[in-house]
Short mmCIF file of C-alpha atoms in Angstrom, two decimals:
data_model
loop_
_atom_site.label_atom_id
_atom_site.label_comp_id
_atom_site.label_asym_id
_atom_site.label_seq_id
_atom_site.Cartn_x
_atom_site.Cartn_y
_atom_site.Cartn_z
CA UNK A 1 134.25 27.04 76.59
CA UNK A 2 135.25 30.52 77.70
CA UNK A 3 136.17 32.05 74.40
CA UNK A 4 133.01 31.08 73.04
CA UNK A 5 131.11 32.72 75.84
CA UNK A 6 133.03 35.48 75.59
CA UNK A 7 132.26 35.75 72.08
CA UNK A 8 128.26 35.42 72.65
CA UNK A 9 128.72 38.68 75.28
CA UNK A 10 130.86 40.49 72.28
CA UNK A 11 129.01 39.33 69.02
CA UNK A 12 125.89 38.08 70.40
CA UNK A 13 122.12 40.35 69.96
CA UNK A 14 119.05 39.42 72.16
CA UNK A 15 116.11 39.84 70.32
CA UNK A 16 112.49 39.64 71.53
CA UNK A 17 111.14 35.69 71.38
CA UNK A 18 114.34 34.02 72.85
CA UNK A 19 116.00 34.29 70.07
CA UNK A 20 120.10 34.96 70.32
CA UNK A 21 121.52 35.73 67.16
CA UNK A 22 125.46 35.05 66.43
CA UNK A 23 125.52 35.09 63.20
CA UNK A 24 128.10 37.14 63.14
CA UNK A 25 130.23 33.53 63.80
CA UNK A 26 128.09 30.72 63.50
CA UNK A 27 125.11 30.28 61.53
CA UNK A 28 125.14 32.79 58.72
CA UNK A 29 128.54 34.29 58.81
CA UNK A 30 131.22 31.32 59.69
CA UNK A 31 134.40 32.34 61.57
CA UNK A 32 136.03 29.73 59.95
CA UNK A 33 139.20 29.29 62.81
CA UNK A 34 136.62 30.25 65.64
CA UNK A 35 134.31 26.40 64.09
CA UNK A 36 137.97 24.48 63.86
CA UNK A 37 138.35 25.63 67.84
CA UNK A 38 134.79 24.72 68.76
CA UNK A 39 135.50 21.18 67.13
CA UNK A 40 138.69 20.45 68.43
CA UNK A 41 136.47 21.34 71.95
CA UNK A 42 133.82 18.59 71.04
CA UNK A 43 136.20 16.46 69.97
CA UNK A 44 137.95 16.11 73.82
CA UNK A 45 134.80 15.82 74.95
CA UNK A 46 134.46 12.07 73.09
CA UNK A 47 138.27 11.56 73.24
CA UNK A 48 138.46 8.48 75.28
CA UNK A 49 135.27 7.22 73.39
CA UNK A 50 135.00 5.34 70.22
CA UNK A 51 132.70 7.26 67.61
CA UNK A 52 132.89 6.08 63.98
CA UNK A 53 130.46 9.06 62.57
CA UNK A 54 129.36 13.01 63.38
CA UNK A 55 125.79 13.44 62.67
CA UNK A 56 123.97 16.95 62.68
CA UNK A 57 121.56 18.49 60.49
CA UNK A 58 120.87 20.91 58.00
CA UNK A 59 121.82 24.22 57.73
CA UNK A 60 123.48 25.40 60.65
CA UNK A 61 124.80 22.21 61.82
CA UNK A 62 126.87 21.66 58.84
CA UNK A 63 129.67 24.02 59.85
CA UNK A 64 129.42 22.88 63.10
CA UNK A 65 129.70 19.15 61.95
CA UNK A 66 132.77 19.79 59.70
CA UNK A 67 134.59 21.70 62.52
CA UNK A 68 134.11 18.71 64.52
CA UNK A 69 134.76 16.03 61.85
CA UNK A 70 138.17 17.43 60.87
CA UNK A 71 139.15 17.60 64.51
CA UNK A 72 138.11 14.16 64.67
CA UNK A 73 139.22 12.89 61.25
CA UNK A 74 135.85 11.44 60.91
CA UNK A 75 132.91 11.45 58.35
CA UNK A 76 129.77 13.58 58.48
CA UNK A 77 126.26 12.73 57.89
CA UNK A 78 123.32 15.36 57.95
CA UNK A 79 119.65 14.92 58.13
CA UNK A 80 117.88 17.20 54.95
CA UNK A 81 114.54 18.83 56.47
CA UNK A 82 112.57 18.00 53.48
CA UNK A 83 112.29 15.78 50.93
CA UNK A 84 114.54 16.36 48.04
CA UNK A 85 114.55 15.35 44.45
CA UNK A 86 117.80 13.75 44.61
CA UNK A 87 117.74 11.42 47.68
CA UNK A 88 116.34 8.10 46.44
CA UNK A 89 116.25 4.90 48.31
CA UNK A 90 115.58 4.34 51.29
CA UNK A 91 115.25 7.00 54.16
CA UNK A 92 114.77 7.05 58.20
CA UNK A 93 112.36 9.29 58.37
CA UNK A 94 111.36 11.65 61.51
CA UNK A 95 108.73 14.37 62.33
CA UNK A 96 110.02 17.15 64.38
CA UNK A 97 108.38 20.33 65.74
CA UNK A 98 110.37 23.62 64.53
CA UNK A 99 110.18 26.48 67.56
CA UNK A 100 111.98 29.22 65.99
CA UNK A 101 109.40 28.93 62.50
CA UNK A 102 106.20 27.40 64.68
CA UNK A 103 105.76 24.80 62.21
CA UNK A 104 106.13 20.74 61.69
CA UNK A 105 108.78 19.45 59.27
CA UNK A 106 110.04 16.03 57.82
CA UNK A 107 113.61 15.03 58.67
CA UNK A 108 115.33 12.65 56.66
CA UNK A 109 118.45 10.43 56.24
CA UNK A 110 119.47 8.06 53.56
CA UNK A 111 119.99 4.34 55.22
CA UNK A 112 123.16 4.49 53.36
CA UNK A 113 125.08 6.22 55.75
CA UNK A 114 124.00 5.06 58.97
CA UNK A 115 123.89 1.59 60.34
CA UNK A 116 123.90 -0.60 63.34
CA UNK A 117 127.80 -0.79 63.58
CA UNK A 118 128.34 3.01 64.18
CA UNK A 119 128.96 4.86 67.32
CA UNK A 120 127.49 8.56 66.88
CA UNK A 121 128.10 11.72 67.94
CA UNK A 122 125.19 14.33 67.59
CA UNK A 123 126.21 18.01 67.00
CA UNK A 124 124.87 21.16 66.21
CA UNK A 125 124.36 24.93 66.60
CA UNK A 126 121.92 25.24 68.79
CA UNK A 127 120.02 23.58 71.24
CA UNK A 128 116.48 24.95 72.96
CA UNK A 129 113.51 22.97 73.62
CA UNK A 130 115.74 19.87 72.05
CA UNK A 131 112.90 19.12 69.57
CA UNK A 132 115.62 18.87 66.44
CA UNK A 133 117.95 16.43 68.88
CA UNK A 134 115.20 14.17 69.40
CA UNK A 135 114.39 14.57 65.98
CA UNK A 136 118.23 12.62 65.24
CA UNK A 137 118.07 10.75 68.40
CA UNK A 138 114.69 8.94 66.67
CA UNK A 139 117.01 8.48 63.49
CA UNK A 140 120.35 7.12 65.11
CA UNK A 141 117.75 4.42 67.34
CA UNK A 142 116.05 3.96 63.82
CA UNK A 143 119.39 3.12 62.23
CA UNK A 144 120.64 0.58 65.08
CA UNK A 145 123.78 2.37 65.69
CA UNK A 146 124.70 3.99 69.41
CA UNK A 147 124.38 7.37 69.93
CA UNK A 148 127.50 8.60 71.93
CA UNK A 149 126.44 11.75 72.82
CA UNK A 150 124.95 14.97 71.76
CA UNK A 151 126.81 18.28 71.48
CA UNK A 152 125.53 21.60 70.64
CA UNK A 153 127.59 24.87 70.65
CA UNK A 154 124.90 27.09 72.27
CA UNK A 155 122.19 25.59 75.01
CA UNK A 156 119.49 28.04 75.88
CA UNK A 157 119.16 25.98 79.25
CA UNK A 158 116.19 27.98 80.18
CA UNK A 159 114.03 26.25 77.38
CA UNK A 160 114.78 22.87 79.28
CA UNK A 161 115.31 20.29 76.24
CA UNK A 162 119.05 19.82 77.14
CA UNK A 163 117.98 18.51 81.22
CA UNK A 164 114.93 16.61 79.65
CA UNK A 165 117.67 14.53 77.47
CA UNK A 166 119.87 14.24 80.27
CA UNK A 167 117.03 12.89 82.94
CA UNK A 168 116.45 10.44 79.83
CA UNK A 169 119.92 9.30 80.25
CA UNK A 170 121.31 10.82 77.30
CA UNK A 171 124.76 12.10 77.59
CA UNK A 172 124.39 15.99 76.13
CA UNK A 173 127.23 18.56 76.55
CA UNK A 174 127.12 21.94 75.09
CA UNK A 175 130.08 24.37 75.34
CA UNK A 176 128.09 27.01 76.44
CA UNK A 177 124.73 26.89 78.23
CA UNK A 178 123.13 29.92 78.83
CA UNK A 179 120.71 30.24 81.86
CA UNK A 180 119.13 33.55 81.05
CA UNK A 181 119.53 36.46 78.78
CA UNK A 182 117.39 39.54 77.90
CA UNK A 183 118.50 42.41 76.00
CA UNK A 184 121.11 44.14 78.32
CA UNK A 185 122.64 40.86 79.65
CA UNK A 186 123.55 37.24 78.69
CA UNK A 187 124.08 34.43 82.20
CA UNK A 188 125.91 31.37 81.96
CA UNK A 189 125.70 28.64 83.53
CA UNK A 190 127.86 27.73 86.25
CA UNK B 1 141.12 17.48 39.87
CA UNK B 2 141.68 14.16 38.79
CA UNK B 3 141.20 12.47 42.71
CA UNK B 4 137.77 14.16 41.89
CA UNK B 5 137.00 12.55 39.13
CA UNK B 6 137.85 9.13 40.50
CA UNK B 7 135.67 9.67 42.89
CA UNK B 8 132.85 10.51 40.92
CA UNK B 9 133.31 7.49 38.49
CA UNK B 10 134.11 5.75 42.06
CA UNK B 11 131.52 6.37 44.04
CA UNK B 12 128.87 8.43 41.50
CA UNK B 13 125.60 7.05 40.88
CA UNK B 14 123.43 8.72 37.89
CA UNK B 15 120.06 8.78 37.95
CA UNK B 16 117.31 10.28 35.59
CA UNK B 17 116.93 13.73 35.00
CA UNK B 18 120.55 14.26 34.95
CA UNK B 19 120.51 13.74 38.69
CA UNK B 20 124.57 12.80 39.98
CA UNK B 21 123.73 11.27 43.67
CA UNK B 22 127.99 12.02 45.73
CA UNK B 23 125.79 12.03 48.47
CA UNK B 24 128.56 9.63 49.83
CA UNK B 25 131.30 11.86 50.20
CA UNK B 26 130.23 15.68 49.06
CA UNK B 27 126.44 16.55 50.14
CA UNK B 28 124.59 14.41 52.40
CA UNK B 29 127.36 12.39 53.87
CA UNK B 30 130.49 14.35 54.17
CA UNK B 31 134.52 12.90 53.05
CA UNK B 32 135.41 15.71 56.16
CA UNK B 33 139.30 14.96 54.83
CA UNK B 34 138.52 15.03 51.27
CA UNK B 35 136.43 18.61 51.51
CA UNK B 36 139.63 20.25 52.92
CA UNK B 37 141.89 18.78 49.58
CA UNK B 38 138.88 19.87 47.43
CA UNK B 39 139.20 23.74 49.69
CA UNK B 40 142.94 23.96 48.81
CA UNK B 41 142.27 23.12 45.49
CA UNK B 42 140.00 26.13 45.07
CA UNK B 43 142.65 28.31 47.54
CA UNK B 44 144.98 27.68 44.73
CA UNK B 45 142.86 29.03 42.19
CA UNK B 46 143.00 31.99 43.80
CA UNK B 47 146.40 32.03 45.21
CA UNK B 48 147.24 35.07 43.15
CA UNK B 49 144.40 37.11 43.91
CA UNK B 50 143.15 39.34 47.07
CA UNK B 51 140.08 37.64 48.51
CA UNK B 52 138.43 38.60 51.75
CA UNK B 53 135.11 36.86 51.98
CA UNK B 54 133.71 33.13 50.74
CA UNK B 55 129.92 33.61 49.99
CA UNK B 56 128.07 29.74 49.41
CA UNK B 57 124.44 28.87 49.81
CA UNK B 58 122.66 26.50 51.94
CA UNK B 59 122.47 23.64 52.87
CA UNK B 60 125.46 21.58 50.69
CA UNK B 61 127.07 24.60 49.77
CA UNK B 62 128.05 24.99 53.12
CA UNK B 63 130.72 22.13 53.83
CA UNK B 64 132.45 23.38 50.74
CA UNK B 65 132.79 26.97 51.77
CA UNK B 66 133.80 25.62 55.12
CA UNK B 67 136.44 23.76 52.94
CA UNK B 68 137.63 26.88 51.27
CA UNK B 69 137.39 28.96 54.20
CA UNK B 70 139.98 26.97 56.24
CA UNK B 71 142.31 26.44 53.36
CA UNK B 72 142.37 30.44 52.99
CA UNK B 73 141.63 31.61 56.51
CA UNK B 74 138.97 33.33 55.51
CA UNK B 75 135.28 33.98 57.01
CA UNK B 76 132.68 32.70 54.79
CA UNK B 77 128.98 33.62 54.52
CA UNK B 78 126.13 31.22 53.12
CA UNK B 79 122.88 32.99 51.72
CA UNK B 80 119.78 31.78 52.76
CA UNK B 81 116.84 30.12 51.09
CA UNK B 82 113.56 31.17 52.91
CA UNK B 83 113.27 34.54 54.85
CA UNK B 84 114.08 32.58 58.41
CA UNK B 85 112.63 34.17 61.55
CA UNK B 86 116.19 34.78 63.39
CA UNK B 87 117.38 37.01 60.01
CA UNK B 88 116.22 40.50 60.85
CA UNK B 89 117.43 44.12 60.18
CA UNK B 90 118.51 44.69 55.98
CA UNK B 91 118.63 42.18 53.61
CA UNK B 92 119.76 41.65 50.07
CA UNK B 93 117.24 39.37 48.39
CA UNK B 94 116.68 37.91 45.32
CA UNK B 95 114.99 35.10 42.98
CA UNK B 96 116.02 31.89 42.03
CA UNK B 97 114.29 28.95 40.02
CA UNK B 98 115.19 25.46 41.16
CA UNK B 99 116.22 22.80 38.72
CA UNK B 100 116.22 20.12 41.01
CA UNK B 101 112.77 20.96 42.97
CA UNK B 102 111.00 22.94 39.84
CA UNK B 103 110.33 26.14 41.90
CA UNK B 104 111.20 29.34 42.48
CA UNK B 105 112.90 30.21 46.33
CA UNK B 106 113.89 33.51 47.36
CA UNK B 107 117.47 33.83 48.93
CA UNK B 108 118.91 36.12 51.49
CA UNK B 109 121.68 37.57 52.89
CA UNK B 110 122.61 40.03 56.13
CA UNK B 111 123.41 43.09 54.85
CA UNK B 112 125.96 42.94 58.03
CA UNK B 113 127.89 40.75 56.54
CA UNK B 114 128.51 41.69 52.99
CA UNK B 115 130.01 45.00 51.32
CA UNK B 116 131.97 47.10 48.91
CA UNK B 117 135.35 46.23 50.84
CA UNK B 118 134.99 42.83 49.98
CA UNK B 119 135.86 40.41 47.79
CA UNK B 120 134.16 37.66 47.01
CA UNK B 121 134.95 33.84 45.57
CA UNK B 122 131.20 32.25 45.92
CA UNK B 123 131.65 28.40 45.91
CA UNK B 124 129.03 25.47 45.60
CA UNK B 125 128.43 22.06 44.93
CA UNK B 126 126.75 21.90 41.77
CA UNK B 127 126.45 23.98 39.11
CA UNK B 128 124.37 23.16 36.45
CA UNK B 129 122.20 25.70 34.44
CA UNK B 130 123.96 28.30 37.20
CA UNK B 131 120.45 29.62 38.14
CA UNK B 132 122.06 29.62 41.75
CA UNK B 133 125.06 31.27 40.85
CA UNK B 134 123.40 34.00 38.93
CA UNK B 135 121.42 34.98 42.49
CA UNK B 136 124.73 34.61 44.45
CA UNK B 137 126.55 36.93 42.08
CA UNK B 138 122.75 39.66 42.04
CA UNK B 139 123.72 39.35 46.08
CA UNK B 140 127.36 40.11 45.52
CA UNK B 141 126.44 42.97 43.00
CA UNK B 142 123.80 44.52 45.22
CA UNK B 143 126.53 44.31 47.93
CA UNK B 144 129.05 46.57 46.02
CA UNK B 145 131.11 44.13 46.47
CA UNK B 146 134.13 42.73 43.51
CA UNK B 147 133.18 39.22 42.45
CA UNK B 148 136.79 37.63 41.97
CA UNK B 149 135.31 34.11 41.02
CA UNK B 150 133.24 31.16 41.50
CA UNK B 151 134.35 27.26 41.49
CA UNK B 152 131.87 24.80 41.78
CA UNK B 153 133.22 21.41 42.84
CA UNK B 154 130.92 19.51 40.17
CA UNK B 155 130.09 21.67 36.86
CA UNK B 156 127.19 19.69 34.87
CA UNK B 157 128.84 21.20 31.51
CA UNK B 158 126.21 19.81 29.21
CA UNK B 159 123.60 22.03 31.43
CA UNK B 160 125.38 24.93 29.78
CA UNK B 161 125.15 27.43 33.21
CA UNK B 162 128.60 27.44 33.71
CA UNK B 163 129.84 28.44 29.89
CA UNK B 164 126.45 30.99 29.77
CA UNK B 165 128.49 32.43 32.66
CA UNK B 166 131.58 32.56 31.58
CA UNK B 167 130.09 34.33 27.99
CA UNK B 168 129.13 37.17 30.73
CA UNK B 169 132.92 37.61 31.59
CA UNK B 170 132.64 35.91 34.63
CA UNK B 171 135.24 33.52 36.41
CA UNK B 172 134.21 30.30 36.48
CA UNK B 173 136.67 27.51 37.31
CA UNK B 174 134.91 23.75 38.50
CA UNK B 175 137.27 21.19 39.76
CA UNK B 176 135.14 18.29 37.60
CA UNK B 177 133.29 19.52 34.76
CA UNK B 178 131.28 16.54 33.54
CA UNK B 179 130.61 17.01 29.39
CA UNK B 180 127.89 14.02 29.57
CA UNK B 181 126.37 11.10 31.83
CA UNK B 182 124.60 8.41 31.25
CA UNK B 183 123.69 4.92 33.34
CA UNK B 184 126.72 3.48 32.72
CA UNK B 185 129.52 6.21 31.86
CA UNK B 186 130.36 9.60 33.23
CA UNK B 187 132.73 11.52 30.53
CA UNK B 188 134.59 14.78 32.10
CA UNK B 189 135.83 18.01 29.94
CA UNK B 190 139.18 17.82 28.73
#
């Protein structure tokens, strides 16, 4: 997606650690239009597929999912990294491996809103060493429904968890993947 | 809004400790239609005023403000609940104590993305005893910014944050303010 790459090389800060921050537009400050544009992008991706619900998880991936959902028309879901007071019932429940914070967390999902009759698309912010993906993968197999494919705005494709999904069959297509970046230059990949 | 209020009697489930599970449509699975009719709803609320910024907090906060946000064409910005490692550079910080979880959490906010030119309408799911709201609006003051308003989508009126609030001169305006709940009946402010 062009104008999102274009918008990484404008917006975007490398900072020491791999980490690329945009929050100028995605994950802390929202340009509202720019997340409409980005789901309306996802959306063609899936357009000749049948997909009954958007799944993604918490924070980030909320804005993410709703850009997509309204494009879409469809319902969200998204997994809560902890356990929270006020999710009862039963839950699909995941462990996944946090890069960015170096520490283990619990995912979790109530098994009221995902079941073997839905077709699921996976979405979210970012995408590194694919840890949170697999993370929802486990939950969508958990559930019984099919996972459609995965979708992430931003793949650092030098961490290597997008091409370790895809040599595991699953269908993952983010709208920008970048192959290397320090702090005086950002490469996409071709 | 009264197609908010038949959902809640809809689709509501109370539990004890004044817990209202919408996790079916509003914060853990997401009515993606139904968010943008609750973020016009707000828009109109503020139809008359100059706004230039949407400030929420994570995680459920966020699919409102992205609500709100298209309805107004406006950016929005969601505060932070732990100091995460991609935030760097200033902050504005400050203390809240959790009803739900019983504990205290620090939130954040980019100083980048916050200032005296703006003005703010902070939005959020729930407000109950407005602990929440008080550290969004500390955020907004320590911004310089003008606080035009908040709107919760769900006011627990009996909880008493959002009338403490509006004591202080501030705008409150939910779109369901419930005046008490029980197992079997959910009764809404007239």
């Amino acid at each position: 997606m062009r104008a999102l790459e274009q918008k990484i090389l404008q917006e975007g800060k490398v900072l020491p650690g791999n980490i690329l921050k945009v929050g100028s537009f995605l994950n802390h400050q929202i340009d509202t239009g720019f997340i409409l544009e980005i789901g309306q992008e996802i959306a063609k991706i899936y357009s000749d597929r049948e997909v009954t619900k958007i799944l993604t998880i918490e924070a980030s991936g909320i804005a993410i999912g709703m850009g997509v959902g309204v494009a879409m028309q469809l319902p969200i879901v998204f997994a809560k990294k902890n356990k929270h007071a006020n999710i009862s019932g039963d839950v699909y429940k995941t462990c996944v491996h946090s890069y960015t914070h170096n520490t283990e967390y619990t995912v979790i999902l109530s098994k009221d809103f995902l079941g073997p009759e839905d077709k699921v698309v996976i979405v979210d912010d970012f995408l590194a060493n694919g840890k949170a993906l697999m993370g929802l993968i486990d939950i969508v197999k958990q559930s019984g429904a099919t996972l459609v494919g995965c979708s992430c705005v931003i793949e650092k494709g030098f961490q290597g968890g997008g091409d370790a999904l895809r040599k595991m069959g699953v269908r993952v297509e983010s709208l920008a993947i970048i192959e290397s970046m320090d702090n005086d230059s950002v490469t996409f990949r071709r």
